[in-house]
Tab-separated table of C-alpha atoms in Angstrom:
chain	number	residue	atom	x	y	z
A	1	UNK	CA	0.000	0.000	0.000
A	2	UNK	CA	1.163	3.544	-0.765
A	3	UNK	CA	0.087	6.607	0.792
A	4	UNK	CA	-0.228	10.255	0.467
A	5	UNK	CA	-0.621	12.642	2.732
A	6	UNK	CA	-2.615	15.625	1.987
A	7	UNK	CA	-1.862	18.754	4.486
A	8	UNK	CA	-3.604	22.030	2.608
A	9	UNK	CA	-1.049	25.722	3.498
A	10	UNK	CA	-4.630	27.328	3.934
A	11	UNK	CA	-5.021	25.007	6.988
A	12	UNK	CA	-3.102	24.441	10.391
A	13	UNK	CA	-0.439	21.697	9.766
A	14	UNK	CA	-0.726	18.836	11.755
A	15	UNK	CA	2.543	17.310	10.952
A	16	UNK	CA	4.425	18.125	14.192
A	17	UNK	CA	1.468	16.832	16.212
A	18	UNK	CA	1.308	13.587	14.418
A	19	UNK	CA	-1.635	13.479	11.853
A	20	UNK	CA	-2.177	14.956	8.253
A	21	UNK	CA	-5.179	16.115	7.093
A	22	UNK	CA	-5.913	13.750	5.426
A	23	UNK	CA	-3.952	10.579	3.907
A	24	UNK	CA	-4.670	8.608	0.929
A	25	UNK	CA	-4.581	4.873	0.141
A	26	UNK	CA	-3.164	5.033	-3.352
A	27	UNK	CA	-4.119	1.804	-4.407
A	28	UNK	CA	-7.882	2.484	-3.620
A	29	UNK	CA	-8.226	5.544	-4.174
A	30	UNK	CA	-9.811	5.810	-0.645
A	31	UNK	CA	-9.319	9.245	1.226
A	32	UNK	CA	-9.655	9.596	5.068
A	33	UNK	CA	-9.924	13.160	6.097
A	34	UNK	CA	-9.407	13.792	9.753
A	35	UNK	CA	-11.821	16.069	11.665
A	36	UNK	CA	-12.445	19.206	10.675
A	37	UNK	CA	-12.828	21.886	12.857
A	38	UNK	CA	-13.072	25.906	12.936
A	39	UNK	CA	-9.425	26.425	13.626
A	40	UNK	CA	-6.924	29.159	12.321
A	41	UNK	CA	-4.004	28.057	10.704
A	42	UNK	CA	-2.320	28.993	14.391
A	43	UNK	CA	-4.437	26.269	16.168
A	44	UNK	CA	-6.874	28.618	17.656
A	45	UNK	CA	-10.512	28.507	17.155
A	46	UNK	CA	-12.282	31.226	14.881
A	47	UNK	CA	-15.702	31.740	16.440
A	48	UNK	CA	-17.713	30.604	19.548
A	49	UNK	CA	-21.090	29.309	17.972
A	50	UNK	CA	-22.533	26.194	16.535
A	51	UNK	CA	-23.788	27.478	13.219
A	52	UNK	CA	-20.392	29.423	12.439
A	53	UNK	CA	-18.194	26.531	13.770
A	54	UNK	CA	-20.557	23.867	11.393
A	55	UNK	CA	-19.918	26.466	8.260
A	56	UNK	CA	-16.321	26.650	8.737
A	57	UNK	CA	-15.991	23.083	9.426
A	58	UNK	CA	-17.567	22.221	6.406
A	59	UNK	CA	-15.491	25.002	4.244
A	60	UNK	CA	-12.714	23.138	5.715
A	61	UNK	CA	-13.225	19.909	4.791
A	62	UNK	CA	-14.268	21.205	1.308
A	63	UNK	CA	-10.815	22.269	1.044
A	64	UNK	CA	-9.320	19.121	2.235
A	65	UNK	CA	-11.402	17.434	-0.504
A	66	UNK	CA	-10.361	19.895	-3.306
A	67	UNK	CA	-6.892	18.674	-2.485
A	68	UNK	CA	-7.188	15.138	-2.398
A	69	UNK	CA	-8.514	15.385	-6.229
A	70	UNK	CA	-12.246	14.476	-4.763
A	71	UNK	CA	-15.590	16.424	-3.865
A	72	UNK	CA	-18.361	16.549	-1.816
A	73	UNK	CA	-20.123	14.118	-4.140
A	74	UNK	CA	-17.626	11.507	-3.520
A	75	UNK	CA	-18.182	11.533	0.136
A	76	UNK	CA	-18.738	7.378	1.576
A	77	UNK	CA	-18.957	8.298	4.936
A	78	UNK	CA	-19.413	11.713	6.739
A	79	UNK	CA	-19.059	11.592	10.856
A	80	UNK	CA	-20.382	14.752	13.051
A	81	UNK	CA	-18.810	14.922	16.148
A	82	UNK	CA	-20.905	17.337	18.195
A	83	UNK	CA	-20.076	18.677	22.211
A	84	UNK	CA	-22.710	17.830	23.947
A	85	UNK	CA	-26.495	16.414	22.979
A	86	UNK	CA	-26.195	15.938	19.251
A	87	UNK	CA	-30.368	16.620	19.313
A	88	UNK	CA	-29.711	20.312	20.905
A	89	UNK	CA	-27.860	21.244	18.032
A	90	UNK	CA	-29.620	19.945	15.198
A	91	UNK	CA	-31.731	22.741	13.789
A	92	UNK	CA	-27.936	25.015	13.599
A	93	UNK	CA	-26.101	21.809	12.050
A	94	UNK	CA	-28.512	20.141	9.446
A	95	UNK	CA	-29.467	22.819	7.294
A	96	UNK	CA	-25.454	23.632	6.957
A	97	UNK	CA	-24.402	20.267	6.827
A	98	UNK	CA	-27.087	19.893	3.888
A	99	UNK	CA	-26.356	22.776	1.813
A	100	UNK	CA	-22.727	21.229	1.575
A	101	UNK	CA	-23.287	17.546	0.545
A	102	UNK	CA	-26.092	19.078	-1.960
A	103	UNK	CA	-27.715	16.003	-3.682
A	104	UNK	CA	-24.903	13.739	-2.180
A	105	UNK	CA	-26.064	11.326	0.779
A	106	UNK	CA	-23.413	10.005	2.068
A	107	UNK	CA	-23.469	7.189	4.998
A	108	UNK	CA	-23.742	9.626	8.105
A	109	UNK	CA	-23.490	9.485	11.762
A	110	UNK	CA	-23.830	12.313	14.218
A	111	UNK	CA	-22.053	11.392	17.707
A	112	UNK	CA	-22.395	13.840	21.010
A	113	UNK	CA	-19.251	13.882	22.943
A	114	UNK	CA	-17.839	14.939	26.573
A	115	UNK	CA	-15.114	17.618	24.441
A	116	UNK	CA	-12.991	17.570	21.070
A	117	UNK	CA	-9.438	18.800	20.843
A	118	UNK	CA	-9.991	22.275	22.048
A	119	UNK	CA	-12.019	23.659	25.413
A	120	UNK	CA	-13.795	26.098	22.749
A	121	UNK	CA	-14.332	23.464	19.876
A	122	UNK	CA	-17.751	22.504	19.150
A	123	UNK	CA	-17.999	20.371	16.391
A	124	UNK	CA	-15.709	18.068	13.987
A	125	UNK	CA	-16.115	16.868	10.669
A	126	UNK	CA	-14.235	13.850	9.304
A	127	UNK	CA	-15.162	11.691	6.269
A	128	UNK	CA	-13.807	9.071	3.875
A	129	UNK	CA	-14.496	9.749	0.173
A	130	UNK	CA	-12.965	8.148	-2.744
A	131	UNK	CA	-10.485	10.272	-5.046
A	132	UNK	CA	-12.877	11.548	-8.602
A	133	UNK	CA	-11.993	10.019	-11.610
């Protein structure tokens, strides 16, 4: 197996932490995009509410997407990993997460958690998609 890496400049670099933004299994074509959150390129996050974090987030993994060759239409799986009750946060997450996948349904999974990486992170985004052809 060979793999890529994918680490956009726009985006915080992961590298000296441990993880890439995303890696790709070359033979496959399969892409695994690590969480995306509303983080600077600095590490720090950008806003303090759920819709803003979700829109960013999204943007985000967007970008990670672009670079990996792929799109939002070759999403397989999409995880939401929300602080707190997933169900409180629903009516600020859905309509963004929708408008981004557009007429792609991707397998999907929202998960409420104790915290994420930072004490003002709110929500992740990771997904595996498949490099376009």
């Amino acid at each position: 197996m060979s793999i890529k890496r994918i680490n956009p400049s726009s985006l915080y670099d992961g590298t000296a932490t441990g993880m890439s933004q995303a890696t790709i299994d070359t033979d496959t074509g399969l892409i695994f995009i690590s969480g995306q959150v509303d983080w600077d390129t600095d590490f720090h996050t950008q806003n303090h509410d759920m819709k803003t974090q979700t829109a960013n987030a999204a943007k985000h993994l967007i970008t990670v997407l672009e670079a990996s060759n792929s799109s939002v239409e070759n999403i397989l799986q999409l995880r939401v990993y929300v602080r707190g009750e997933v169900a409180d946060h629903m009516a600020d997450i859905v309509p963004i997460i929708a408008s981004t996948l557009g007429i792609s349904r991707p397998a999907l999974t929202g998960i409420g958690v104790a915290s994420l990486a930072s004490p003002e992170t709110l929500i992740e985004i990771e997904a595996v998609a498949k490099v376009a052809r």
